[in-house]
Coordinates of C-alpha atoms and ligand atoms in Angstrom, one line a residue:
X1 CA 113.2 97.4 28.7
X2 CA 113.9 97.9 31.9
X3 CA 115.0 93.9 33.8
X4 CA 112.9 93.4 37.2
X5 CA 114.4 89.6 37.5
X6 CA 116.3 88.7 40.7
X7 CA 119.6 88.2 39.9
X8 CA 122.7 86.8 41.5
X9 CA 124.9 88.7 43.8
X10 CA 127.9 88.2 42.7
X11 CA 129.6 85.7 40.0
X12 CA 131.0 83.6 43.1
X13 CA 127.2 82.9 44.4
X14 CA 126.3 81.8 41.4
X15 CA 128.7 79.4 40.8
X16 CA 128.4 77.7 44.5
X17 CA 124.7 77.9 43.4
X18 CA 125.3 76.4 40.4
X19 CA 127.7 73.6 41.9
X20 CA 125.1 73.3 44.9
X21 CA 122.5 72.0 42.5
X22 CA 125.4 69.7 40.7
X23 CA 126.5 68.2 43.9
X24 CA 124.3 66.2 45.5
X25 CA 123.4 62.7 46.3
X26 CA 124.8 61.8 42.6
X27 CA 128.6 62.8 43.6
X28 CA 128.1 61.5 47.7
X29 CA 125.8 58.6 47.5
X30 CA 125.6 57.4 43.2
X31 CA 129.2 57.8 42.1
X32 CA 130.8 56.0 44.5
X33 CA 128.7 52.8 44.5
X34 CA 128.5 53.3 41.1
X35 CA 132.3 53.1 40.8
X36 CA 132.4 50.3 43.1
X37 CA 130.7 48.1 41.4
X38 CA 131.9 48.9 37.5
X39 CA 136.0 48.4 37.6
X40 CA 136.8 51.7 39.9
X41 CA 138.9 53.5 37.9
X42 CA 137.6 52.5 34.7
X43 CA 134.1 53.8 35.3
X44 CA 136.2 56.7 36.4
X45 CA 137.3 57.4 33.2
X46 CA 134.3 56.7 30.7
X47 CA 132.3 59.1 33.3
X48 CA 135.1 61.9 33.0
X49 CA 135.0 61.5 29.0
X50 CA 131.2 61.9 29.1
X51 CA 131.6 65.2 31.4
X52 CA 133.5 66.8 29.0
X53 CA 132.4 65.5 25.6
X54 CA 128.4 65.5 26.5
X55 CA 128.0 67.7 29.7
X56 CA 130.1 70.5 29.0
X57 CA 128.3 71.5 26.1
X58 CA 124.9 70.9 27.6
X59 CA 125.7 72.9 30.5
X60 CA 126.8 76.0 28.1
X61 CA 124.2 75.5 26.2
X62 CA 121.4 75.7 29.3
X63 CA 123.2 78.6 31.0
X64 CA 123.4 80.4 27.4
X65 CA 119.6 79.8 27.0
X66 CA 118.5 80.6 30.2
X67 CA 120.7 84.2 30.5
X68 CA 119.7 85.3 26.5
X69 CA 116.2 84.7 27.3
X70 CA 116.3 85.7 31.1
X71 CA 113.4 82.7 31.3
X72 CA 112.6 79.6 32.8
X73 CA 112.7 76.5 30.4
X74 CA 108.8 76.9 29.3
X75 CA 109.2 80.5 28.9
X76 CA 112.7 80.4 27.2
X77 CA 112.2 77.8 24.5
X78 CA 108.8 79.5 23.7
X79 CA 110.4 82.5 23.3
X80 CA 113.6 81.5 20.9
X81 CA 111.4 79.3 18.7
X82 CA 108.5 81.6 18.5
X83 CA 106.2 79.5 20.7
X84 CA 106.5 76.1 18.5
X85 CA 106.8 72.7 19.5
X86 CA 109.9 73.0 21.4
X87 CA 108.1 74.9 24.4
X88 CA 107.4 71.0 25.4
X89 CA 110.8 70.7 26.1
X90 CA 110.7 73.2 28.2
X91 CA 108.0 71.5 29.9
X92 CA 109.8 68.2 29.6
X93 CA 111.6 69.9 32.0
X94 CA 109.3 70.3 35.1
X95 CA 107.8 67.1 34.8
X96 CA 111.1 65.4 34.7
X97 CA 112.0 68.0 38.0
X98 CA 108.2 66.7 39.9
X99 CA 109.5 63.4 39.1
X100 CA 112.8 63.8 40.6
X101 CA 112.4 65.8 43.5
X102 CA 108.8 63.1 44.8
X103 CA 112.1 60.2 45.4
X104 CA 114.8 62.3 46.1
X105 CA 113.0 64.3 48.9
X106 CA 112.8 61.0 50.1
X107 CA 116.6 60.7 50.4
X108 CA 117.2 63.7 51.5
X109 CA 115.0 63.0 54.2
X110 CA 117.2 59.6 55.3
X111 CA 120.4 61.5 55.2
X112 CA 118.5 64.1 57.8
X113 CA 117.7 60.7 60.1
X114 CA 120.8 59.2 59.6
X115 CA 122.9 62.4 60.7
X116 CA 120.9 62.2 63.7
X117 CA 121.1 58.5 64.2
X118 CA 124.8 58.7 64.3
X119 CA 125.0 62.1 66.6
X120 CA 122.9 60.4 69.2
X121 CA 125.1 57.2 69.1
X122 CA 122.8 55.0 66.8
X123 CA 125.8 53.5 65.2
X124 CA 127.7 51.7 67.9
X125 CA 125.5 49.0 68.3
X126 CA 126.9 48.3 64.3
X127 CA 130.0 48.2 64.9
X128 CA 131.4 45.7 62.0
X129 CA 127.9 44.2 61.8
X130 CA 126.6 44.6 58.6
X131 CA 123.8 41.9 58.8
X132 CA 122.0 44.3 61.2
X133 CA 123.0 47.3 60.0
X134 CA 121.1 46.5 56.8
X135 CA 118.2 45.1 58.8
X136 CA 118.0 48.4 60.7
X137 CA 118.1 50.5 57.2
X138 CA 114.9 47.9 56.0
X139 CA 113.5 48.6 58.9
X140 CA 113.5 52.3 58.6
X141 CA 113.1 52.9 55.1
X142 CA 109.6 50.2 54.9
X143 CA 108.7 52.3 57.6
X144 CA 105.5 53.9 57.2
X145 CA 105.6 57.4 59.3
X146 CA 109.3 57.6 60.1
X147 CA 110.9 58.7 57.0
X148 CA 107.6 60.2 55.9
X149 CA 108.4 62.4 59.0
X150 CA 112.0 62.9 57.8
X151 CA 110.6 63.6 54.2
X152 CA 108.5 66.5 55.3
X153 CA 111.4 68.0 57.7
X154 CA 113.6 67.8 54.4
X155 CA 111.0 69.4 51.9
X156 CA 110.1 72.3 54.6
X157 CA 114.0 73.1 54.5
X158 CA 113.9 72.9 50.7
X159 CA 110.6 75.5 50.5
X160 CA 112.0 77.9 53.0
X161 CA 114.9 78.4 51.5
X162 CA 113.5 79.0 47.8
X163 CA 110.7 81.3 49.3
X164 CA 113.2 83.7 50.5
X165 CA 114.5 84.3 47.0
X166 CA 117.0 83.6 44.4
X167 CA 120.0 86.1 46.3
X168 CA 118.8 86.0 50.0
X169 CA 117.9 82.1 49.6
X170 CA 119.4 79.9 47.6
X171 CA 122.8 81.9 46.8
X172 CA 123.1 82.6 50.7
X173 CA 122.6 78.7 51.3
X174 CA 124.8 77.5 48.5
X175 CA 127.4 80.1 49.7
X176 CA 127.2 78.8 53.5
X177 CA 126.9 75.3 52.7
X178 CA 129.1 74.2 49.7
X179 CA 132.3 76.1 51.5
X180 CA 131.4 73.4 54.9
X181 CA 131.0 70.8 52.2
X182 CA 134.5 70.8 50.5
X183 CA 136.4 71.8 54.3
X184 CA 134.3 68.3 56.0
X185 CA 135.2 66.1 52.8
X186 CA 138.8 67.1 52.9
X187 CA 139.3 66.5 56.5
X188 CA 137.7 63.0 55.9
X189 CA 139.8 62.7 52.6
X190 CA 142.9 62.9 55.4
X191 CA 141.1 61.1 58.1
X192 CA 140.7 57.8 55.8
X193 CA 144.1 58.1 54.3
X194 CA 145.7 57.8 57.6
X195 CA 144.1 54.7 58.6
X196 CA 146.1 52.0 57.9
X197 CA 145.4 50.3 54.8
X198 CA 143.0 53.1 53.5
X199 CA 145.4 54.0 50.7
X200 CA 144.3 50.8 49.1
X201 CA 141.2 52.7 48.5
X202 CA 143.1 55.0 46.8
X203 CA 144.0 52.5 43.9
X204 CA 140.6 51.0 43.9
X205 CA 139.4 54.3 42.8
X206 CA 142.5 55.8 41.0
X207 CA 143.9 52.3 38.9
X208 CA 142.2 51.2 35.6
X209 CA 140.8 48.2 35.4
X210 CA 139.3 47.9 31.8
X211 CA 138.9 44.7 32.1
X212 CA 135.9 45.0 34.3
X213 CA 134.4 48.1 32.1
X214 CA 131.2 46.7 30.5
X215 CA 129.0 48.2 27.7
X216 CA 126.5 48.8 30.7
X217 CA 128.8 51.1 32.7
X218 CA 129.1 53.2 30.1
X219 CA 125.8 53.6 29.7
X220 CA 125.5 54.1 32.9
X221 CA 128.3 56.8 32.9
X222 CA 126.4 58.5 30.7
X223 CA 123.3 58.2 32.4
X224 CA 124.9 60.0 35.3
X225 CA 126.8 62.7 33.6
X226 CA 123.9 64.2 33.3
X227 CA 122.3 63.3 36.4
X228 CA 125.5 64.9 38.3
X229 CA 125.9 68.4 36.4
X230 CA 121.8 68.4 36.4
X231 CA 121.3 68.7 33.3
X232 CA 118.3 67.8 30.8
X233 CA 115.6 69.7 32.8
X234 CA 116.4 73.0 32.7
X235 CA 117.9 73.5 36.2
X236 CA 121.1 75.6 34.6
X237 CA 118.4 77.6 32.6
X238 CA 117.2 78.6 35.1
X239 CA 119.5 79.5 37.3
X240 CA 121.3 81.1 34.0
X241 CA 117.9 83.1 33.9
X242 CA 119.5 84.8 37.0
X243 CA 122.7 85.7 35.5
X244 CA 123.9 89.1 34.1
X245 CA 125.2 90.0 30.5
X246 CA 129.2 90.8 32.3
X247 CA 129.3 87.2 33.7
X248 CA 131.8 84.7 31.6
X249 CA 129.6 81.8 30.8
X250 CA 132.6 79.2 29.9
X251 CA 134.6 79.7 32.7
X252 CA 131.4 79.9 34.9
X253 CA 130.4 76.2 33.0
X254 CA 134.4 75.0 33.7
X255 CA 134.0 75.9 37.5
X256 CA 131.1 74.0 38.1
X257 CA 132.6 70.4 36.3
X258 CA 135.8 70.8 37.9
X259 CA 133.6 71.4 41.5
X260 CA 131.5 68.6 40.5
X261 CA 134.1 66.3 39.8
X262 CA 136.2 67.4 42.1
X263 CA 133.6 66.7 44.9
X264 CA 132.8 63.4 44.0
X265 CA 136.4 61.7 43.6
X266 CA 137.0 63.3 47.2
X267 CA 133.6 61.7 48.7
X268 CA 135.0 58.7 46.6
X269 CA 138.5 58.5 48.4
X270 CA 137.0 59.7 51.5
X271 CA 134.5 56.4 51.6
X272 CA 136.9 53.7 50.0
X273 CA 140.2 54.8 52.0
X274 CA 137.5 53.9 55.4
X275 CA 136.1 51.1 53.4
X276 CA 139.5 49.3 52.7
X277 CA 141.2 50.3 55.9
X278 CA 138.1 48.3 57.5
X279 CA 137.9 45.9 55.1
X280 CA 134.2 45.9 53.8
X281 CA 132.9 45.3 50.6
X282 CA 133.8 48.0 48.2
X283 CA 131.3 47.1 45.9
X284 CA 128.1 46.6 48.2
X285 CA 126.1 49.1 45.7
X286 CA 123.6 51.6 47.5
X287 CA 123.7 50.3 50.4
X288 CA 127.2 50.7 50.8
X289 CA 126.3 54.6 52.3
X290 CA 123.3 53.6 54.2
X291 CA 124.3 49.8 55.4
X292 CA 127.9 49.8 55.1
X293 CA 129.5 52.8 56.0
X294 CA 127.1 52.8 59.7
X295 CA 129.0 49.9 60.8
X296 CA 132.9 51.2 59.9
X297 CA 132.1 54.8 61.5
X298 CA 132.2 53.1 65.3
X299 CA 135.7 51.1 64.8
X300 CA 137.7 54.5 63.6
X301 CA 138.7 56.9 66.2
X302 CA 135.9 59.5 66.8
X303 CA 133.7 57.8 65.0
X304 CA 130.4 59.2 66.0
X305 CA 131.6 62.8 65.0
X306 CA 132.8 61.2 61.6
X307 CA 129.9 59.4 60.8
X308 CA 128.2 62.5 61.9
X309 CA 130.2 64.9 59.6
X310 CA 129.5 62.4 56.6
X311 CA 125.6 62.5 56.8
X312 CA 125.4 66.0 57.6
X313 CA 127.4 66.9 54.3
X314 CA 125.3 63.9 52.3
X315 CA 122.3 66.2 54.0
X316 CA 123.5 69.5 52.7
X317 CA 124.7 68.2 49.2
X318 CA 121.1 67.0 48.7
X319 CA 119.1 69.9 50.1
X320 CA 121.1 72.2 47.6
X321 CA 120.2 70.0 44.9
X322 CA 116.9 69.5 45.8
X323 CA 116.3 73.7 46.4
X324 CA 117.8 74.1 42.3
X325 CA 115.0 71.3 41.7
X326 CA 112.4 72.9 43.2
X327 CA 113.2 76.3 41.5
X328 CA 112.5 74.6 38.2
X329 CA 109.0 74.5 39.1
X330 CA 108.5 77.9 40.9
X331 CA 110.2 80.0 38.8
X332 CA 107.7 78.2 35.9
X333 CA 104.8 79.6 37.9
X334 CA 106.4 83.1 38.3
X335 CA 107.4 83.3 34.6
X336 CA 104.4 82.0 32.9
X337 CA 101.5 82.1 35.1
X338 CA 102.2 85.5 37.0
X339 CA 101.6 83.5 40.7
X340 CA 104.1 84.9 43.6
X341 CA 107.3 83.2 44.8
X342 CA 105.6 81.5 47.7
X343 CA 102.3 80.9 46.6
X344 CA 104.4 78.5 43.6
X345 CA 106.9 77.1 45.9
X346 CA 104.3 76.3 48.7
X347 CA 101.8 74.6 46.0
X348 CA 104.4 72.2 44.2
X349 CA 106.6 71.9 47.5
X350 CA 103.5 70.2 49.4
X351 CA 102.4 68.7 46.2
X352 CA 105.7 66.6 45.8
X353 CA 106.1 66.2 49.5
X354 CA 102.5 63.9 49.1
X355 CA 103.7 62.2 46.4
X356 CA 106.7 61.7 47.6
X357 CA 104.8 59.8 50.8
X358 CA 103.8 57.5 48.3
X359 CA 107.5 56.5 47.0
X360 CA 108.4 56.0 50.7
X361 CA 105.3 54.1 51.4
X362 CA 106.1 52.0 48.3
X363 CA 109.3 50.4 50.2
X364 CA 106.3 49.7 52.9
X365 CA 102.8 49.2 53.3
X366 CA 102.7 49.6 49.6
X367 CA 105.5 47.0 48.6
X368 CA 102.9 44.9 46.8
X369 CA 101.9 47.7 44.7
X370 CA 103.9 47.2 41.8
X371 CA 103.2 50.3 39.1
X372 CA 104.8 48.8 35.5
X373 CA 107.6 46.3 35.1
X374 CA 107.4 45.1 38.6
X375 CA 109.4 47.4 40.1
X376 CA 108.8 50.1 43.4
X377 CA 106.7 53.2 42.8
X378 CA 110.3 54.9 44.0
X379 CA 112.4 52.9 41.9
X380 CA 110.1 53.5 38.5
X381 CA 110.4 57.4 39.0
X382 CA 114.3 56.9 39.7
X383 CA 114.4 55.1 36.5
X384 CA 112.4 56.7 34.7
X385 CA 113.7 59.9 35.0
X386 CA 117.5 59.6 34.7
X387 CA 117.7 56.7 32.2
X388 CA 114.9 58.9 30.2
X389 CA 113.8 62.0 31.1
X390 CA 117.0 63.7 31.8
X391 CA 119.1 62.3 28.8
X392 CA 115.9 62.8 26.1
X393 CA 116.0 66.7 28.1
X394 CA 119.1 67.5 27.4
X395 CA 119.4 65.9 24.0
X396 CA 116.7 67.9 23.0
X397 CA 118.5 71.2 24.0
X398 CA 121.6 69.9 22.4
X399 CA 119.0 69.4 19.1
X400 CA 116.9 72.7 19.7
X401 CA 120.8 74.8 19.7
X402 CA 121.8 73.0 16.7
X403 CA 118.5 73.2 14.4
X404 CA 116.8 75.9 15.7
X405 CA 118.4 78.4 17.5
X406 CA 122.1 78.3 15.7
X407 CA 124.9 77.4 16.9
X408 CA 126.7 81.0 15.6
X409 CA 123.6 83.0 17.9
X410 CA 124.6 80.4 20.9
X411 CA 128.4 81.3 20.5
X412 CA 127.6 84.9 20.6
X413 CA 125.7 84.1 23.8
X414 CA 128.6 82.6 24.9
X415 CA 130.9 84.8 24.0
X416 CA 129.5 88.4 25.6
X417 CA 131.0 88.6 29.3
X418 CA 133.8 86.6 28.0
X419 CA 137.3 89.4 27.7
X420 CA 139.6 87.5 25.4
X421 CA 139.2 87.2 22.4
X422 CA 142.2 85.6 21.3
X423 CA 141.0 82.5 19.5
X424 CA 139.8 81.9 16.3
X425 CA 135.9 82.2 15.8
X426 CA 135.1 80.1 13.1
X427 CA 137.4 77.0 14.7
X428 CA 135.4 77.6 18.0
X429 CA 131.7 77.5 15.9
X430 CA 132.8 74.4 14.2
X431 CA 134.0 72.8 17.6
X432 CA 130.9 74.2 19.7
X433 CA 128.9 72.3 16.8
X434 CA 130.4 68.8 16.6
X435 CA 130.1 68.5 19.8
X436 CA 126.4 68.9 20.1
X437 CA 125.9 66.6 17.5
X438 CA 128.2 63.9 19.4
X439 CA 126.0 64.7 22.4
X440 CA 122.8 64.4 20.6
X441 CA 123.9 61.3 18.9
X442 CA 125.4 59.5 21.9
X443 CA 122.2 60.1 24.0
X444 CA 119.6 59.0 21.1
X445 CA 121.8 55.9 20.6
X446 CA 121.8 54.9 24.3
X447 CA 118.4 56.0 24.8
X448 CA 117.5 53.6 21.9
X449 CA 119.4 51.0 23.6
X450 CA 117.6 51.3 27.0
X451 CA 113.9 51.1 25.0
X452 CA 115.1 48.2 23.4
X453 CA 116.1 46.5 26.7
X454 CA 112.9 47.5 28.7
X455 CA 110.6 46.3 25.5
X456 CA 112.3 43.6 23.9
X457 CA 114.1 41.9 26.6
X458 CA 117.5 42.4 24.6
X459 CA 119.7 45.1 24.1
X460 CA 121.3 46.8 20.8
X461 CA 124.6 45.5 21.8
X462 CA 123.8 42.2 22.6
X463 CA 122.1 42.3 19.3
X464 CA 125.4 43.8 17.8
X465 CA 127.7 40.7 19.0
X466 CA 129.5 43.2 21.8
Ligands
PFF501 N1 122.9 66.9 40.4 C1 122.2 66.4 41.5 C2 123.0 65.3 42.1 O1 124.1 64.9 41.6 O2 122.6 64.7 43.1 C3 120.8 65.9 41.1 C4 120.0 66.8 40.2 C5 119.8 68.1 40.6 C6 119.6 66.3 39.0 C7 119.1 68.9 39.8 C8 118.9 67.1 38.2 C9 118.7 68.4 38.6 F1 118.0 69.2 37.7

């Protein structure tokens, strides 16, 4: 049968398309606060572990599903399971992507004002005031038009780039974009290290401290392996839906965790070198991107072009995420309900730009509105889908490779494209299988422990006496 899929253009599009959806506000914004506030180095660690034990073969095993079956998720599990129950993981997956994309349009769309805020200036009346730097973020973010504006500017990006295809779109904007990414980061990389003082940043980031390594970090590591490499949804299965039978799928997988990582220790030292060589708070949490970093930009030398060169990467990193999150949802209307590329891209793009009005609007004139658990409309689908959705996603594909599909048919998946074949089968199979069950087991146990915390006020651990 004769394949009318788009398809990549070449194995280096892909994997800057693939790393484009990885890298996002995770590496820029998450990781670093993230790190700041859970020991540094240590959190550094546990997250790497995770990467590699849990993420690695999740990854494989979404690219492998999505290139045998040359489907998106619905289509794809359907199709290896003989349309049983595991089709709902598949639409698991665009829920969880609808969820995501209705808050993090909404940061996309801050980044877009915040790159413009620091062009035009915005950030010298900051300088090393941090009191109304953060009033001035409040200010914005409860607004009610402003970043609703900002939001729709973001979104119309993210649709016209997916409606002019998988090669001409989204590899085209990954291959422009990523390339300006890494060249800006490691120019700021240099610029903080020469400030004096910055390369105490450096140990902040680089030196263990296990000592400040809690139970919750690791969780929290975890959490955001996931969240990082995009995985649980079905983004890599569908952009492995894309992919030809010649491409190698584990050193495809390998390229895309070391960019990922790679990406988010430099926007780590980048940050922390400025943040120590002005002496801020390192550990400010998210606001230490959006109230923070707006008042050290003006007292370094060319400040406005560095603060300016920070948000527009922040603004690219997320717009490539947000296009591979988008995609989820198209490509479900292509696959399984014959619509065209732009008639599905237009309909969920405006869709999640509404309800992603509301998520802004809940930091405003809908503050009072709590939904469950007294927390924002934004912050519940933030929640909800990476301490749930994504982890429950993507231990349901470890589950669905390991009791359904087989871990022997996955390693041949794996293994056409790949040239070598100077290693030992059986040891590989074995291997491939312990670590989806590690994966699978990790994720039900922490997921466990999160639905403990949120129902019974107490976690397993507690409960355990650690
Ligand atoms: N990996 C992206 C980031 O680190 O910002 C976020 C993301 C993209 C999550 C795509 C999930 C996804 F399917």
């Amino acid at each position: 049968m004769k394949n009318n899929r788009e398809q990549w253009g070449s194995r280096l599009g892909f994997i800057l398309a693939a790393s484009g959806s990885a890298v996002g506000l995770g590496n820029i914004w998450k990781y670093p606060h993230m790190a700041g506030q859970n020991g540094g180095a240590a959190f550094t660690i546990v997250y790497l572990i995770c990467i590699l034990i849990v993420g690695l073969p999740v990854l494989l095993g979404e690219l492998a599903i999505g290139r045998n079956t040359q489907l998106s998720p619905v289509g794809a599990f359907k199709k290896l399971s003989n349309a049983s129950y595991w089709k709902w993981v598949g639409f698991l997956g665009v829920s969880s992507a609808f969820v995501i994309l209705s808050f993090y349009g909404v940061v996309g769309g801050w980044t877009l004002r915040y790159t413009f805020f620091s062009l035009f200036g915005g950030f010298d009346a900051l300088s090393g005031n941090s009191d109304s730097s953060a009033k001035i973020f409040s200010l914005f973010v409860s607004n009610d038009i402003n970043p609703i504006f900002w939001l729709i500017l973001f979104m119309s990006l993210c649709m016209f780039i997916i409606i002019k295809g998988v090669k001409s779109g989204i590899e085209q904007a990954a291959k422009i974009m990523m390339p300006i990414i890494i060249v800006i980061l490691i120019l700021l990389v240099i610029k903080g290290l020469s400030l004096e003082g910055g390369k105490k940043g450096l140990k902040f980031l680089f030196m263990p401290k296990f000592s400040d390594l809690t139970p919750s970090s690791i969780v929290m590591a975890l959490g955001h392996a996931f969240f990082t490499l995009s995985l649980g949804m079905g983004t890599m299965i569908t952009y492995g839906s894309y992919l030809g039978k010649n491409q190698n799928l584990i050193s495809s997988a390998l390229w895309v965790i070391i960019l990922d990582t790679i990406i988010a220790m430099l926007a780590g030292t980048a940050i922390f070198t400025i943040v120590f060589a002005m002496g801020a708070d390192p550990s400010s949490g998210p606001g230490l991107i959006f109230e923070v970093l707006p008042t050290i930009f003006p007292q370094i030398g060319g400040g406005v072009i560095w603060g300016t060169l920070f948000f527009f990467i922040l603004f690219m990193a997320a717009l490539t995420s947000a296009v591979s999150i988008l995609e989820v949802i198209t490509s479900y209307f292509i696959d399984q309900k014959g619509w065209t590329r732009e008639r599905a891209t237009l309909s969920f793009g405006i869709l999640i730009t509404i309800v992603g009005m509301f998520c802004s609007l809940s930091m405003g004139s809908f503050n009072d509105f709590k939904i469950i658990f007294n927390i924002s409309f934004m912050d519940f689908l933030d929640e909800l889908s990476s301490k749930y959705m994504l982890p429950i996603g993507g231990a349901l594909t470890a589950l669905f490779i390991l009791s359904k599909w087989s871990v022997k048919t996955f390693l041949d998946e794996i293994l056409v494209g790949v040239q070598t074949r100077k290693f030992d089968k059986g040891l590989l199979l074995n291997f491939l299988k312990v670590l989806l069950i590690v994966s699978s087991f990790i994720v039900g146990l922490i997921i466990l422990n999160e639905l403990f915390e949120l129902f019974f006020g107490s976690s397993l651990q507690k409960i355990a006496g650690f």
